[in-house]
Amino acid sequence: MGGGNYSYEAHKAITAQRASLPVQQVFKQRKCHPLMNPHGVKFRECRDGADHPNSLGIVFALDVSGSMGEIPEQIARKELPGFMKTLLDTGVKDPQVLFCALSDVASNEAPLQVGQFESTAELMDQWLTWCWIEGGGRTPYESYELAMYFFARHTAMDCWEKRKKKGYLFITGDEPSYDAVKKDEVEGIIGDKITENIPLKKIVEEHRGTLTVASAPG
């Protein structure tokens, strides 16, 4: 994925058009969008192309539970064009952005939703607004570790494979993560069969080779 060119003006126009819309008209999903279901996904790919020969993978993993559901709304209404402009102004020539929605595997129906890496304003916005803002869980935890597992093992990026340049994983959240990636949850939600649970520290360390992880508390 990731073809086409980014237009700041087009992106600003998209956000301006929805400035006064109720959130239910911006985020219309009432279940996980089929194309954002991570089960059986081999890789989400961030690749170079004629329009973007120096692609850089950037992932926004957004907690959509409880009050954190306001963060995707803020991004969709206002903040993403400014972020993209900052990237371009600082010399990041070919950013490709992927949106992921996460919540609590113990109490939510869709604890992990994963879009595609995209370069154009229109397609970035499409995946962002396809996120299902499912709401709060029943535990004091969120499944950040499950998202980290997916991006550690299910991304393929030319920025790393060709240039040894890490991508970026930004996680928003306001609760503790579970202390391990559980093998039964990985199989049920992603489809991988692993032999044992993976400690949180270990799955974080796996990102050091390909993605720089940053957390943003809500």
mmCIF file of C-alpha atoms in Angstrom:
data_model
loop_
_atom_site.group_PDB
_atom_site.id
_atom_site.type_symbol
_atom_site.label_atom_id
_atom_site.label_comp_id
_atom_site.label_asym_id
_atom_site.label_seq_id
_atom_site.Cartn_x
_atom_site.Cartn_y
_atom_site.Cartn_z
ATOM 1 C CA MET A 1 0.000 0.000 0.000
ATOM 2 C CA GLY A 2 0.982 3.658 0.112
ATOM 3 C CA GLY A 3 0.713 4.934 -3.470
ATOM 4 C CA GLY A 4 -0.024 8.544 -4.413
ATOM 5 C CA ASN A 5 1.097 11.904 -3.030
ATOM 6 C CA TYR A 6 0.141 13.749 0.122
ATOM 7 C CA SER A 7 -1.635 17.122 -0.086
ATOM 8 C CA TYR A 8 -1.834 19.263 3.045
ATOM 9 C CA GLU A 9 -4.506 21.442 1.432
ATOM 10 C CA ALA A 10 -6.662 18.417 0.614
ATOM 11 C CA HIS A 11 -6.253 17.124 4.144
ATOM 12 C CA LYS A 12 -7.253 20.455 5.681
ATOM 13 C CA ALA A 13 -10.326 20.504 3.454
ATOM 14 C CA ILE A 14 -11.347 17.039 4.676
ATOM 15 C CA THR A 15 -11.107 18.027 8.339
ATOM 16 C CA ALA A 16 -12.878 21.353 7.746
ATOM 17 C CA GLN A 17 -15.842 19.625 6.142
ATOM 18 C CA ARG A 18 -16.501 17.568 9.270
ATOM 19 C CA ALA A 19 -15.719 20.192 11.904
ATOM 20 C CA SER A 20 -19.330 20.497 13.062
ATOM 21 C CA LEU A 21 -20.476 16.906 12.495
ATOM 22 C CA PRO A 22 -21.425 14.691 15.443
ATOM 23 C CA VAL A 23 -18.804 12.060 16.190
ATOM 24 C CA GLN A 24 -21.266 9.327 15.141
ATOM 25 C CA GLN A 25 -21.205 10.705 11.604
ATOM 26 C CA VAL A 26 -17.403 10.768 11.501
ATOM 27 C CA PHE A 27 -16.835 7.302 12.982
ATOM 28 C CA LYS A 28 -19.720 5.235 11.600
ATOM 29 C CA GLN A 29 -18.477 1.724 12.358
ATOM 30 C CA ARG A 30 -20.559 -0.276 14.820
ATOM 31 C CA LYS A 31 -18.345 -3.332 14.542
ATOM 32 C CA CYS A 32 -14.829 -4.073 13.315
ATOM 33 C CA HIS A 33 -14.474 -3.170 9.646
ATOM 34 C CA PRO A 34 -13.633 -6.406 7.778
ATOM 35 C CA LEU A 35 -10.532 -4.847 6.210
ATOM 36 C CA MET A 36 -9.203 -3.882 9.654
ATOM 37 C CA ASN A 37 -9.501 -7.373 11.096
ATOM 38 C CA PRO A 38 -5.917 -8.526 11.815
ATOM 39 C CA HIS A 39 -6.722 -12.237 11.764
ATOM 40 C CA GLY A 40 -4.713 -13.973 9.061
ATOM 41 C CA VAL A 41 -2.834 -10.838 7.988
ATOM 42 C CA LYS A 42 0.709 -11.783 7.001
ATOM 43 C CA PHE A 43 2.148 -8.272 6.732
ATOM 44 C CA ARG A 44 1.141 -4.651 6.554
ATOM 45 C CA GLU A 45 3.609 -3.269 4.042
ATOM 46 C CA CYS A 46 5.269 0.125 3.777
ATOM 47 C CA ARG A 47 7.006 0.126 0.409
ATOM 48 C CA ASP A 48 8.880 2.556 -1.823
ATOM 49 C CA GLY A 49 7.392 3.548 -5.161
ATOM 50 C CA ALA A 50 7.705 6.034 -7.980
ATOM 51 C CA ASP A 51 5.781 8.646 -5.967
ATOM 52 C CA HIS A 52 7.639 7.972 -2.717
ATOM 53 C CA PRO A 53 11.146 6.514 -3.165
ATOM 54 C CA ASN A 54 12.114 7.086 0.495
ATOM 55 C CA SER A 55 9.101 5.747 2.370
ATOM 56 C CA LEU A 56 9.027 5.915 6.168
ATOM 57 C CA GLY A 57 6.524 3.832 8.131
ATOM 58 C CA ILE A 58 4.590 5.599 10.911
ATOM 59 C CA VAL A 59 1.991 3.787 13.029
ATOM 60 C CA PHE A 60 -0.586 5.438 15.276
ATOM 61 C CA ALA A 61 -1.966 2.820 17.673
ATOM 62 C CA LEU A 62 -4.923 4.538 19.317
ATOM 63 C CA ASP A 63 -6.637 3.384 22.484
ATOM 64 C CA VAL A 64 -10.364 3.705 21.662
ATOM 65 C CA SER A 65 -11.748 2.647 25.045
ATOM 66 C CA GLY A 66 -13.612 4.979 27.377
ATOM 67 C CA SER A 67 -12.524 8.604 27.345
ATOM 68 C CA MET A 68 -9.574 7.707 25.121
ATOM 69 C CA GLY A 69 -12.088 7.416 22.285
ATOM 70 C CA GLU A 70 -11.866 11.212 22.060
ATOM 71 C CA ILE A 71 -8.297 11.004 20.727
ATOM 72 C CA PRO A 72 -9.199 9.578 17.280
ATOM 73 C CA GLU A 73 -11.913 12.241 17.049
ATOM 74 C CA GLN A 74 -9.380 15.015 17.726
ATOM 75 C CA ILE A 75 -7.009 13.580 15.147
ATOM 76 C CA ALA A 76 -9.766 13.262 12.537
ATOM 77 C CA ARG A 77 -11.176 16.738 13.124
ATOM 78 C CA LYS A 78 -8.041 18.778 13.557
ATOM 79 C CA GLU A 79 -4.614 17.377 14.367
ATOM 80 C CA LEU A 80 -3.466 15.012 11.622
ATOM 81 C CA PRO A 81 -2.884 17.611 8.862
ATOM 82 C CA GLY A 82 -0.679 19.622 11.216
ATOM 83 C CA PHE A 83 1.310 16.531 12.146
ATOM 84 C CA MET A 84 1.826 15.655 8.500
ATOM 85 C CA LYS A 85 2.894 19.210 7.648
ATOM 86 C CA THR A 86 5.436 19.119 10.479
ATOM 87 C CA LEU A 87 6.895 15.890 9.112
ATOM 88 C CA LEU A 88 7.214 17.308 5.606
ATOM 89 C CA ASP A 89 8.632 20.626 6.839
ATOM 90 C CA THR A 90 11.336 18.803 8.814
ATOM 91 C CA GLY A 91 12.487 16.827 5.802
ATOM 92 C CA VAL A 92 10.537 13.559 6.070
ATOM 93 C CA LYS A 93 9.874 13.253 2.359
ATOM 94 C CA ASP A 94 7.664 10.193 2.046
ATOM 95 C CA PRO A 95 5.789 9.371 5.257
ATOM 96 C CA GLN A 96 3.332 6.501 5.114
ATOM 97 C CA VAL A 97 0.829 6.366 7.979
ATOM 98 C CA LEU A 98 -1.078 3.398 9.384
ATOM 99 C CA PHE A 99 -3.879 3.674 11.939
ATOM 100 C CA CYS A 100 -4.582 0.977 14.494
ATOM 101 C CA ALA A 101 -7.358 0.929 17.108
ATOM 102 C CA LEU A 102 -6.868 -1.031 20.315
ATOM 103 C CA SER A 103 -8.771 -1.770 23.509
ATOM 104 C CA ASP A 104 -9.041 -4.563 26.095
ATOM 105 C CA VAL A 105 -8.807 -8.173 24.928
ATOM 106 C CA ALA A 106 -10.540 -9.313 28.124
ATOM 107 C CA SER A 107 -13.723 -7.333 27.580
ATOM 108 C CA ASN A 108 -13.921 -5.842 24.083
ATOM 109 C CA GLU A 109 -15.157 -7.504 20.921
ATOM 110 C CA ALA A 110 -12.471 -5.997 18.686
ATOM 111 C CA PRO A 111 -9.386 -5.361 20.830
ATOM 112 C CA LEU A 112 -7.163 -4.894 17.764
ATOM 113 C CA GLN A 113 -8.065 -3.213 14.459
ATOM 114 C CA VAL A 114 -5.323 -2.567 11.908
ATOM 115 C CA GLY A 115 -5.391 -0.401 8.773
ATOM 116 C CA GLN A 116 -2.856 -0.070 5.964
ATOM 117 C CA PHE A 117 0.140 2.198 5.398
ATOM 118 C CA GLU A 118 -1.006 5.076 3.192
ATOM 119 C CA SER A 119 0.523 8.207 1.649
ATOM 120 C CA THR A 120 -2.506 10.265 0.587
ATOM 121 C CA ALA A 121 -4.733 12.354 2.838
ATOM 122 C CA GLU A 122 -7.849 10.662 1.517
ATOM 123 C CA LEU A 123 -6.705 7.107 2.274
ATOM 124 C CA MET A 124 -5.203 7.956 5.651
ATOM 125 C CA ASP A 125 -8.526 9.502 6.585
ATOM 126 C CA GLN A 126 -10.453 6.499 5.300
ATOM 127 C CA TRP A 127 -8.626 4.057 7.571
ATOM 128 C CA LEU A 128 -8.777 6.393 10.549
ATOM 129 C CA THR A 129 -12.548 6.819 10.289
ATOM 130 C CA TRP A 130 -13.039 3.093 9.712
ATOM 131 C CA CYS A 131 -11.881 2.535 13.304
ATOM 132 C CA TRP A 132 -14.647 1.267 15.547
ATOM 133 C CA ILE A 133 -14.753 3.404 18.702
ATOM 134 C CA GLU A 134 -15.947 0.502 20.812
ATOM 135 C CA GLY A 135 -15.833 2.054 24.262
ATOM 136 C CA GLY A 136 -14.629 1.049 27.690
ATOM 137 C CA GLY A 137 -13.674 -2.321 29.092
ATOM 138 C CA ARG A 138 -14.253 -3.934 32.471
ATOM 139 C CA THR A 139 -10.645 -4.196 33.632
ATOM 140 C CA PRO A 140 -7.946 -1.659 34.596
ATOM 141 C CA TYR A 141 -5.800 -2.832 31.650
ATOM 142 C CA GLU A 142 -5.633 -2.342 27.887
ATOM 143 C CA SER A 143 -4.044 -4.665 25.336
ATOM 144 C CA TYR A 144 -1.151 -2.516 24.167
ATOM 145 C CA GLU A 145 1.049 -5.602 24.193
ATOM 146 C CA LEU A 146 -1.126 -7.271 21.541
ATOM 147 C CA ALA A 147 -0.675 -4.293 19.212
ATOM 148 C CA MET A 148 3.073 -4.317 19.848
ATOM 149 C CA TYR A 149 3.189 -8.022 18.988
ATOM 150 C CA PHE A 150 1.408 -7.393 15.677
ATOM 151 C CA PHE A 151 3.721 -4.580 14.628
ATOM 152 C CA ALA A 152 6.838 -6.422 15.744
ATOM 153 C CA ARG A 153 6.021 -9.452 13.621
ATOM 154 C CA HIS A 154 3.564 -8.360 10.942
ATOM 155 C CA THR A 155 5.087 -5.274 9.310
ATOM 156 C CA ALA A 156 7.391 -5.179 6.274
ATOM 157 C CA MET A 157 9.000 -1.798 5.563
ATOM 158 C CA ASP A 158 11.468 -0.710 2.907
ATOM 159 C CA CYS A 159 12.777 2.022 5.192
ATOM 160 C CA TRP A 160 14.265 -0.722 7.349
ATOM 161 C CA GLU A 161 14.893 -3.474 4.817
ATOM 162 C CA LYS A 162 16.642 -1.199 2.300
ATOM 163 C CA ARG A 163 18.045 1.661 4.397
ATOM 164 C CA LYS A 164 18.154 0.427 8.007
ATOM 165 C CA LYS A 165 15.987 3.378 8.980
ATOM 166 C CA LYS A 166 13.512 2.591 11.734
ATOM 167 C CA GLY A 167 9.856 3.456 11.440
ATOM 168 C CA TYR A 168 7.828 4.903 14.320
ATOM 169 C CA LEU A 169 5.095 3.447 16.522
ATOM 170 C CA PHE A 170 3.076 5.969 18.535
ATOM 171 C CA ILE A 171 0.761 4.498 21.178
ATOM 172 C CA THR A 172 -1.879 6.520 23.029
ATOM 173 C CA GLY A 173 -3.191 5.081 26.276
ATOM 174 C CA ASP A 174 -4.222 5.723 29.847
ATOM 175 C CA GLU A 175 -4.071 2.278 31.515
ATOM 176 C CA PRO A 176 -1.374 -0.322 32.244
ATOM 177 C CA SER A 177 -0.614 -2.958 29.655
ATOM 178 C CA TYR A 178 -0.931 -6.650 30.450
ATOM 179 C CA ASP A 179 2.410 -8.132 31.499
ATOM 180 C CA ALA A 180 2.598 -10.665 28.652
ATOM 181 C CA VAL A 181 1.375 -11.413 25.141
ATOM 182 C CA LYS A 182 -0.767 -14.510 25.673
ATOM 183 C CA LYS A 183 -0.507 -17.299 23.130
ATOM 184 C CA ASP A 184 -4.251 -18.097 23.075
ATOM 185 C CA GLU A 185 -5.122 -14.446 22.444
ATOM 186 C CA VAL A 186 -2.577 -14.212 19.633
ATOM 187 C CA GLU A 187 -4.052 -17.282 17.958
ATOM 188 C CA GLY A 188 -7.651 -16.159 18.359
ATOM 189 C CA ILE A 189 -7.198 -12.543 17.272
ATOM 190 C CA ILE A 190 -4.211 -12.594 14.892
ATOM 191 C CA GLY A 191 -4.088 -16.244 13.894
ATOM 192 C CA ASP A 192 -0.466 -16.973 14.836
ATOM 193 C CA LYS A 193 0.358 -20.120 16.756
ATOM 194 C CA ILE A 194 3.105 -19.443 19.273
ATOM 195 C CA THR A 195 4.357 -21.984 21.801
ATOM 196 C CA GLU A 196 4.361 -19.819 24.931
ATOM 197 C CA ASN A 197 3.379 -16.455 26.310
ATOM 198 C CA ILE A 198 5.796 -13.609 25.551
ATOM 199 C CA PRO A 199 6.767 -11.248 28.392
ATOM 200 C CA LEU A 200 5.956 -7.598 27.735
ATOM 201 C CA LYS A 201 9.606 -6.566 28.004
ATOM 202 C CA LYS A 202 10.593 -9.056 25.323
ATOM 203 C CA ILE A 203 7.980 -7.902 22.817
ATOM 204 C CA VAL A 204 9.030 -4.278 23.388
ATOM 205 C CA GLU A 205 12.631 -5.266 22.702
ATOM 206 C CA GLU A 206 11.623 -6.838 19.383
ATOM 207 C CA HIS A 207 10.701 -3.374 18.139
ATOM 208 C CA ARG A 208 14.228 -2.069 18.538
ATOM 209 C CA GLY A 209 15.156 -3.520 15.172
ATOM 210 C CA THR A 210 12.402 -1.935 13.091
ATOM 211 C CA LEU A 211 10.225 0.557 14.995
ATOM 212 C CA THR A 212 10.892 3.286 17.528
ATOM 213 C CA VAL A 213 8.152 3.044 20.167
ATOM 214 C CA ALA A 214 6.731 6.166 21.797
ATOM 215 C CA SER A 215 3.830 6.320 24.246
ATOM 216 C CA ALA A 216 1.516 9.269 24.688
ATOM 217 C CA PRO A 217 -0.615 9.252 27.857
ATOM 218 C CA GLY A 218 -4.141 10.486 27.517
#
